[in-house]
Short mmCIF file of C-alpha atoms in Angstrom, two decimals:
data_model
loop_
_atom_site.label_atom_id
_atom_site.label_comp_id
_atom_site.label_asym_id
_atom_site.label_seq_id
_atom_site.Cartn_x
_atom_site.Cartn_y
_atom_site.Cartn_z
CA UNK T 1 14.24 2.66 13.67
CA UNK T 2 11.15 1.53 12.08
CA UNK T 3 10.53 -2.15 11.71
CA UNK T 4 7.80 -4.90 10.60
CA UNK T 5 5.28 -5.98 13.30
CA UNK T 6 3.56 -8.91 14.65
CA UNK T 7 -0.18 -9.36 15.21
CA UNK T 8 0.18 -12.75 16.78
CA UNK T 9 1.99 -14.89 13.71
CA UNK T 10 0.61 -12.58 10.95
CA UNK T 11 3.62 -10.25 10.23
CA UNK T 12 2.88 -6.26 9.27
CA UNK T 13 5.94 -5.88 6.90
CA UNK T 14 5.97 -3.20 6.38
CA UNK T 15 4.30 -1.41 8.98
CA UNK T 16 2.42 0.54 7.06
CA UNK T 17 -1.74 -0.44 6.99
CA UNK T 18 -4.10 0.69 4.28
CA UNK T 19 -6.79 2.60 6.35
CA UNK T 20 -10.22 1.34 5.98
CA UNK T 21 -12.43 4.01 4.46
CA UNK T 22 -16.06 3.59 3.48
CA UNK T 23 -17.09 3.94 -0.03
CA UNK T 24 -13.61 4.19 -0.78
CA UNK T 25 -11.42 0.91 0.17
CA UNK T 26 -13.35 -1.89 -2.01
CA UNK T 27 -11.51 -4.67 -3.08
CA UNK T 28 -10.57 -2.88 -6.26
CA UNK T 29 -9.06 -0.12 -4.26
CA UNK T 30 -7.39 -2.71 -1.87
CA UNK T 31 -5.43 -4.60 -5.03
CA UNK T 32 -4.83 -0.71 -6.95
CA UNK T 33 -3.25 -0.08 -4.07
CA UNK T 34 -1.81 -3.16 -2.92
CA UNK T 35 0.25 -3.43 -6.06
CA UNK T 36 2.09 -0.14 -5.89
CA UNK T 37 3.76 -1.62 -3.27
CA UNK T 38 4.79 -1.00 0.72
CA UNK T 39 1.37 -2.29 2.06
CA UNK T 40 1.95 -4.71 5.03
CA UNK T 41 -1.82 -4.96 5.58
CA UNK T 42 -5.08 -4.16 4.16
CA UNK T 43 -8.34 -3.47 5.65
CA UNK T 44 -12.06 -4.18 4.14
CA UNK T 45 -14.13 -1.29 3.84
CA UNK T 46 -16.00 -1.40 7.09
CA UNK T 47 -18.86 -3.98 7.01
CA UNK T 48 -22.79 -3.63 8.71
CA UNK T 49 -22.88 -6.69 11.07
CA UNK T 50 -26.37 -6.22 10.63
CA UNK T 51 -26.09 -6.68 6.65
CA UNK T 52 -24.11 -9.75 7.23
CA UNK T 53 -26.16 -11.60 9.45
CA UNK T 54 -29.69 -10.43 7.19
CA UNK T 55 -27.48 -11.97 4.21
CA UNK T 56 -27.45 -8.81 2.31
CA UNK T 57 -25.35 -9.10 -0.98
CA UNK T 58 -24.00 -6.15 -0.52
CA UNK T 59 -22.28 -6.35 3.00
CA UNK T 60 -21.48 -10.27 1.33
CA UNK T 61 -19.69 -9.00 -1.04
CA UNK T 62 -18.04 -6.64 0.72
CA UNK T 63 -16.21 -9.50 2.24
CA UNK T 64 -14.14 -10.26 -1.36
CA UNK T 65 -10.64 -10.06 -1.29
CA UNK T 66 -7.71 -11.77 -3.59
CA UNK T 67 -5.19 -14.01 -2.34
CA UNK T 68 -2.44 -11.17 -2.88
CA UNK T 69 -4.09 -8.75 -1.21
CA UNK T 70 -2.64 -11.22 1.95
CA UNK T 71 -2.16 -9.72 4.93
CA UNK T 72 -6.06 -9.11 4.98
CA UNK T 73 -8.27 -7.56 8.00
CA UNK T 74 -12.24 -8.00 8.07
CA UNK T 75 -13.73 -4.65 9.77
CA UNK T 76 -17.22 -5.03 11.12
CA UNK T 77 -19.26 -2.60 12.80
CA UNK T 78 -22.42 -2.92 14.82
CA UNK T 79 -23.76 -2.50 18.79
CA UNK T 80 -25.28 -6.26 19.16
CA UNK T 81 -23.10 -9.03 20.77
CA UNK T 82 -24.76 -11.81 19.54
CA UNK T 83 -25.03 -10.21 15.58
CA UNK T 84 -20.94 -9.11 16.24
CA UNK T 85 -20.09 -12.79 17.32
CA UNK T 86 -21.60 -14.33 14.09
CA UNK T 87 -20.66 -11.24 11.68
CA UNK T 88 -17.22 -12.55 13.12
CA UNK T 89 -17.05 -15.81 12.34
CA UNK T 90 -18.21 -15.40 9.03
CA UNK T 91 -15.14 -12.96 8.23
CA UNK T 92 -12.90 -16.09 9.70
CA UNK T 93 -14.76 -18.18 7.54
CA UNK T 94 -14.22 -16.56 4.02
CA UNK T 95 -10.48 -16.58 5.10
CA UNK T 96 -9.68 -13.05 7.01
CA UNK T 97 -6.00 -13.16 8.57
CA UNK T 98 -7.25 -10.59 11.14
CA UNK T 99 -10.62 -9.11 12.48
CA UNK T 100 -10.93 -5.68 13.49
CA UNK T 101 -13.38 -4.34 15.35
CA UNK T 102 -15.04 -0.53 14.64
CA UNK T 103 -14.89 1.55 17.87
CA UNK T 104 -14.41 4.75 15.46
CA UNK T 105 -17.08 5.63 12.78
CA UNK T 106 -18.52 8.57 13.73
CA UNK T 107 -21.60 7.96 11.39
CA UNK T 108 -24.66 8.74 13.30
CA UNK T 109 -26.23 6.15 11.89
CA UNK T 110 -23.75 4.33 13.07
CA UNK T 111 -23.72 5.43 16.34
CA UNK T 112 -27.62 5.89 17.03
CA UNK T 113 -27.50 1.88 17.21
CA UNK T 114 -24.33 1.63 19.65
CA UNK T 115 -21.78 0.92 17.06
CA UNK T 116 -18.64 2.93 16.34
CA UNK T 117 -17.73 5.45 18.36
CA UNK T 118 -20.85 5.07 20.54
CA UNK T 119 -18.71 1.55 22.08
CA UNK T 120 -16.88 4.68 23.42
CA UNK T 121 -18.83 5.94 25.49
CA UNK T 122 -20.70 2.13 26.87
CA UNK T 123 -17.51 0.62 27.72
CA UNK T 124 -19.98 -2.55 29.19
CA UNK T 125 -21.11 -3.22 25.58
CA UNK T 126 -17.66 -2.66 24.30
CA UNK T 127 -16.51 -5.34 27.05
CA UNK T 128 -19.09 -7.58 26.13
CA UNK T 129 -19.07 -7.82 22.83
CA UNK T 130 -14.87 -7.91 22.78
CA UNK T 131 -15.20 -10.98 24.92
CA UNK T 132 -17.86 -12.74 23.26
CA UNK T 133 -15.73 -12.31 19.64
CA UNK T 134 -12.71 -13.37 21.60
CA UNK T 135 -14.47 -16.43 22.50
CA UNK T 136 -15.52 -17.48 19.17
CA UNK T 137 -12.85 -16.82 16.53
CA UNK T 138 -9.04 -18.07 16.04
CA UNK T 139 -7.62 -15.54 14.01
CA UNK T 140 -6.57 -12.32 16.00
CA UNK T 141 -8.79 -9.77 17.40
CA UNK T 142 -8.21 -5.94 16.59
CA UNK T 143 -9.95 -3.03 17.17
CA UNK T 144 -9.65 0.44 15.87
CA UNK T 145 -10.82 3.48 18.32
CA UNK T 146 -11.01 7.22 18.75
CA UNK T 147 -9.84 9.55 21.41
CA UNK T 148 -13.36 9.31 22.78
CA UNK T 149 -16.69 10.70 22.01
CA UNK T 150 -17.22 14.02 23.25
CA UNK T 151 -13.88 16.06 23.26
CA UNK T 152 -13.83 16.97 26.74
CA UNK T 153 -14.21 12.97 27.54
CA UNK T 154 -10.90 11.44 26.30
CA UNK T 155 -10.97 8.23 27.11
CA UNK T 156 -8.68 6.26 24.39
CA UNK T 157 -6.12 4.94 27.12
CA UNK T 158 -8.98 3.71 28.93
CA UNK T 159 -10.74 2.20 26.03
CA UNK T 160 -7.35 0.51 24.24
CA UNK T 161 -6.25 -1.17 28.27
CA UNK T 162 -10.20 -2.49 28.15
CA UNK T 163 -9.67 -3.83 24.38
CA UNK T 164 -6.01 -5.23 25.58
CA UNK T 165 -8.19 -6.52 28.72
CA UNK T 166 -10.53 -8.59 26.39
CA UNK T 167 -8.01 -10.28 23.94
CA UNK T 168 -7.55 -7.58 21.53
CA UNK T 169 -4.03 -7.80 19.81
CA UNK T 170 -3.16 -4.63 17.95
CA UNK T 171 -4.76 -0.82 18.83
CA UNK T 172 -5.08 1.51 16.18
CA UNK T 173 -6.07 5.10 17.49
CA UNK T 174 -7.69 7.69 15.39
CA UNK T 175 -6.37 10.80 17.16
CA UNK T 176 -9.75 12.81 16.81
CA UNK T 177 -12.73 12.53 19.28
CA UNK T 178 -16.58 11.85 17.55
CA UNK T 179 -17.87 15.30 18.25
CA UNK T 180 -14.62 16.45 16.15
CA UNK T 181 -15.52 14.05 13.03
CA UNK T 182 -12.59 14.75 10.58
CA UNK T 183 -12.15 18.16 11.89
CA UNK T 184 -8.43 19.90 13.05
CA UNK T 185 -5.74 17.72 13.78
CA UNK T 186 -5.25 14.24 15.39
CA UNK T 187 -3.84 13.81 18.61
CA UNK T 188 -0.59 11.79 18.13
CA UNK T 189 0.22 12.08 21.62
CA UNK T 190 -1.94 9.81 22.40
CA UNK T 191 -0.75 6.96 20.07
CA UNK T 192 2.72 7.60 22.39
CA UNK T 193 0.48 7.42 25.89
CA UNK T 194 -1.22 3.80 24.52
CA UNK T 195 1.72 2.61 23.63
CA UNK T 196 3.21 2.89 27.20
CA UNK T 197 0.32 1.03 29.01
CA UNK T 198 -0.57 -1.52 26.75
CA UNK T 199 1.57 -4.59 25.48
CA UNK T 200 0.36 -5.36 22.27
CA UNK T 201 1.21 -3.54 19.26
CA UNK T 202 0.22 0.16 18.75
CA UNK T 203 -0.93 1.93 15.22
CA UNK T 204 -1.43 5.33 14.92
CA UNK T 205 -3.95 7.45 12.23
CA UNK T 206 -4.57 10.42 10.60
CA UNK T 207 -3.39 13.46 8.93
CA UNK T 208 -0.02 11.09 7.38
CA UNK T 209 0.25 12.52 3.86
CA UNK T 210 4.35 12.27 3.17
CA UNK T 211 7.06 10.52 4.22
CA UNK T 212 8.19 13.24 6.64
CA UNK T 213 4.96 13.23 8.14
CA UNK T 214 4.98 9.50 8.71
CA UNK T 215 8.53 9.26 10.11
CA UNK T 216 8.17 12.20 12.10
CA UNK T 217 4.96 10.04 13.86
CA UNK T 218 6.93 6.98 14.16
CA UNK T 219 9.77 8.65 16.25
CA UNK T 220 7.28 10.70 18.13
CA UNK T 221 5.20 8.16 19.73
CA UNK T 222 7.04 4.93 19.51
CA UNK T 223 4.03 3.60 17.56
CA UNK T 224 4.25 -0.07 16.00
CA UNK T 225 2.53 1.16 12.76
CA UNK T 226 0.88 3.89 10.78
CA UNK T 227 -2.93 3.52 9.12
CA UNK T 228 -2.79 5.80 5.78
CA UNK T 229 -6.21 6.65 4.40
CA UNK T 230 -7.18 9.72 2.65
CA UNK T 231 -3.25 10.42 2.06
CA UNK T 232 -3.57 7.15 -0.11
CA UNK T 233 -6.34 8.61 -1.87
CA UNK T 234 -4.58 11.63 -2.89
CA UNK T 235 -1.20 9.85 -3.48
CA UNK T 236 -1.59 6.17 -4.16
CA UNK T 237 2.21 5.64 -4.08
CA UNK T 238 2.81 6.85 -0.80
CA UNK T 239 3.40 3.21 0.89
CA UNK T 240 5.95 2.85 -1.27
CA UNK T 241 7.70 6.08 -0.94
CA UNK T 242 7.72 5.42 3.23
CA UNK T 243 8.76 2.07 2.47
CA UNK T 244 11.95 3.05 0.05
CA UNK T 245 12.79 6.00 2.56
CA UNK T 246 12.76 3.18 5.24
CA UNK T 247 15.19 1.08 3.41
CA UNK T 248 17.26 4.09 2.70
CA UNK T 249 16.59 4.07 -1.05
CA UNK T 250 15.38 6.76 -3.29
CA UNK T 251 11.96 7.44 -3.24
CA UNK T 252 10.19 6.33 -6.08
CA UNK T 253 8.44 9.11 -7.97
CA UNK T 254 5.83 8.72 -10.83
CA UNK T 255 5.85 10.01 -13.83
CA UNK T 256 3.11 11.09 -16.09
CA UNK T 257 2.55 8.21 -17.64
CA UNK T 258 2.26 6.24 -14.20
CA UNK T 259 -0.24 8.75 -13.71
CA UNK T 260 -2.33 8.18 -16.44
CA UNK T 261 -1.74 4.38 -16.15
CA UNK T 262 -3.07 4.59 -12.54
CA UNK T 263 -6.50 5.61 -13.65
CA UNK T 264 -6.85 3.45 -16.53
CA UNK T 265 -5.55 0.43 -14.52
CA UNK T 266 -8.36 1.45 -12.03
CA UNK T 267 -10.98 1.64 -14.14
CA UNK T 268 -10.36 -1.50 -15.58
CA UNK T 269 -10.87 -3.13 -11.76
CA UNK T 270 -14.00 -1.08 -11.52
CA UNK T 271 -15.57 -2.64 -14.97
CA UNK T 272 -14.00 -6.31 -13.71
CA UNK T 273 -15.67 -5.91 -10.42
CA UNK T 274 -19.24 -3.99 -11.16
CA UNK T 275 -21.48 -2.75 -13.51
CA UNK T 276 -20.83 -0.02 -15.82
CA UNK T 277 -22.75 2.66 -14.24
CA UNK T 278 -21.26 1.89 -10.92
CA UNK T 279 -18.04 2.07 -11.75
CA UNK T 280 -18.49 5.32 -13.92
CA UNK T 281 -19.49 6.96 -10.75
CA UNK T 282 -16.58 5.24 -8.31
CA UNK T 283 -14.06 6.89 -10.90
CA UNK T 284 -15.47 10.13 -10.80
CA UNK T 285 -15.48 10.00 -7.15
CA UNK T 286 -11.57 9.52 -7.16
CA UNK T 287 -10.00 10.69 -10.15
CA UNK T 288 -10.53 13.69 -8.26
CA UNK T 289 -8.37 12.89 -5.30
CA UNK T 290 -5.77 10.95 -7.87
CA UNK T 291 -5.02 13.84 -10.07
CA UNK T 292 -4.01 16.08 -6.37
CA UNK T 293 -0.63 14.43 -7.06
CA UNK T 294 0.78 17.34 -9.00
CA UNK T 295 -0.10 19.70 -6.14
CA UNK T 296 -2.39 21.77 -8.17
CA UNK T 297 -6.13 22.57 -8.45
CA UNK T 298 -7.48 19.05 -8.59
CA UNK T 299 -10.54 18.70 -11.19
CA UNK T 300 -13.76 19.37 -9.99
CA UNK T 301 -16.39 16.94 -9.64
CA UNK T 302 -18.20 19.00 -12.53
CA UNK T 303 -15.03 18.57 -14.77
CA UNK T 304 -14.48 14.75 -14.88
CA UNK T 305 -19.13 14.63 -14.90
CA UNK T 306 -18.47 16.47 -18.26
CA UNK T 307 -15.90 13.58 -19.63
CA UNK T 308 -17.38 10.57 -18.36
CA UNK T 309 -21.43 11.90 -19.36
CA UNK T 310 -21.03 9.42 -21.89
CA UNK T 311 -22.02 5.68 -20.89
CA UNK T 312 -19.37 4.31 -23.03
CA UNK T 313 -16.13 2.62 -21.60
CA UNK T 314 -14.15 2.76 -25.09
CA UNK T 315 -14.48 6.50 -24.80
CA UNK T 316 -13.44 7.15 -21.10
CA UNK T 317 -9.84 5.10 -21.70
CA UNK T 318 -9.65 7.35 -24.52
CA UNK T 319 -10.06 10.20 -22.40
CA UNK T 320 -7.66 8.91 -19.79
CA UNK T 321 -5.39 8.13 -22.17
CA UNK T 322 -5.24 11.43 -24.11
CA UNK T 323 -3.98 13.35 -20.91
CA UNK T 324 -1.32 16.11 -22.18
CA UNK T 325 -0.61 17.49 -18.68
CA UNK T 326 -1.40 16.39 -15.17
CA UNK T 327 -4.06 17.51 -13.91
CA UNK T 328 -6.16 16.94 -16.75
CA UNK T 329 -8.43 19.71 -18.13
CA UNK T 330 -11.37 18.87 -19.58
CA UNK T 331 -13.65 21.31 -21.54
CA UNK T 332 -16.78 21.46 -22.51
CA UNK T 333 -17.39 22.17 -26.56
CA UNK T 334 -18.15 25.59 -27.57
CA UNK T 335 -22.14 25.93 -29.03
CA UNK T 336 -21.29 27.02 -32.52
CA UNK T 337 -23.09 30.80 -32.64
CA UNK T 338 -25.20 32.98 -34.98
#
């Protein structure tokens, strides 16, 4: 029987956590997301310590969130105690419910400068910088981590007792090792193994698409919670389907013209939140993944370049809303000839 979750006082209900995915999880993501419902927490993109403490807009702003985006999780990333200690209180300072700490990306520019998944393999620095966080912040300390770096060093037992060790309060496991990137399948098993050692609340990721898939997880390992990332990309209704399923009810299913009102509602955030340009390119980057939801071919990249080539946001929401079938087709105009 699934059921919400505690980190510390800040209750995961339900326990279902919006991955954090760079690029992709933006605080106009967060709230497009947020408001389809069945979200018990959400998760910034996740932010360069080293852009924080420089003062970089960009890693600044990364920061945003609304009030009803509320449960709300600051990720940072970076290899340097001292930077990871401030980068930290500045996420308690804007008003972050939770910080998480990065033990994951497998970015090698990530990793070349000890952060990520390179924490996985110096378990001193890991220690270190855990402790010195620990020391400095009130809100609760999180940390998400792999099943190690190289995939004949597994190591994510050992890694989540250290984290548990330093004064971490929830463990989210990625089930795939560094080498493996986003390749094969994640290793669930190990969610279930972490979740026997450790006493603090357990969260499982990767490869959670449907509500089969995510049930099938939660009886499986005994996990607290489930991270949904990609699968959120591709079906941004899918908290709420888990969540109805979990209360027994019907699973809500969108029609076509939640479909089409999905995009437009996202663009709108984009042009709210960013220049025009910007947020051309964001929706191009996911309309993509949105229009999966009827199980066929999505449109290409190529397809949706063709209907948003025109700088003009009066045109695109005509575009989005003169969808006749799901996906969308868009063609280019046939050169008149002779």
């Amino acid at each position: 029987m699934t059921k919400p979750f505690k980190i510390r006082d800040v209750e995961i209900n339900p326990p279902l956590i919006l991955s954090p995915m760079a690029g992709v999880t933006d605080v106009s993501f967060r709230r497009l997301i947020k408001r389809r419902g069945g979200v018990g927490l959400t998760v910034s993109e996740f932010i360069s310590v080293e852009g924080l403490t420089r003062n970089n807009p960009k890693s600044k702003r990364q920061m945003r969130f609304y009030e009803d985006e509320r449960p709300f999780a600051v990720q940072i990333f970076g290899g340097q105690r001292e930077r990871m200690r401030l980068a930290a209180e500045m996420a308690e300072e804007v008003g972050a419910d939770v910080l998480d700490v990065n033990c994951g990306c497998p970015a090698p520019k990530v990793v070349k400068h000890g952060g990520g998944s390179g924490l996985l393999k110096d378990h001193p620095r890991l220690e270190t910088i855990l402790q010195e966080i620990k020391k400095t912040i009130t809100i609760p300390l999180t940390v998400k981590i792999r099943a190690g770096y190289f995939d004949h060093t597994i190591n994510a037992v050992e890694t989540a007792k250290l984290a548990e060790g330093c004064g971490a309060e929830h463990i989210a496991l990625h089930g795939r090792t560094k080498e493996q990137g986003y390749r094969g399948l994640a290793n669930w098993d190990l969610v279930r193994q972490i979740k026997e050692v450790v006493n603090v609340p357990v969260s499982g990721s990767g490869d959670v698409t449907s509500i089969e898939g995510a049930f099938a997880r939660f009886e499986e390992t005994g996990c607290d919670g489930i991270l949904i990332g990609r699968g959120a990309m591709a079906n941004p209704w899918i908290f709420r389907q888990i969540e109805d399923a979990m209360h027994g009810r019907e699973s809500f299913q969108p029609t076509l013209a939640d479909k089409r009102n999905i995009l437009l509602e996202y663009f709108e955030m984009l042009r709210e939140d960013m220049l025009e340009v910007p947020a051309i390119n964001r929706m191009k980057q996911l309309a993509g993944q949105f229009t999966r939801l009827a199980g066929r071919r999505p449109v290409s990249h190529r397809r949706l370049s063709l209907a948003f080539r025109r700088r003009d946001p009066l045109a695109h929401r005509r575009i989005l809303r003169s969808y006749r079938q799901w996906p969308p087709v868009f063609r280019r105009r046939r050169q008149p000839t002779g």
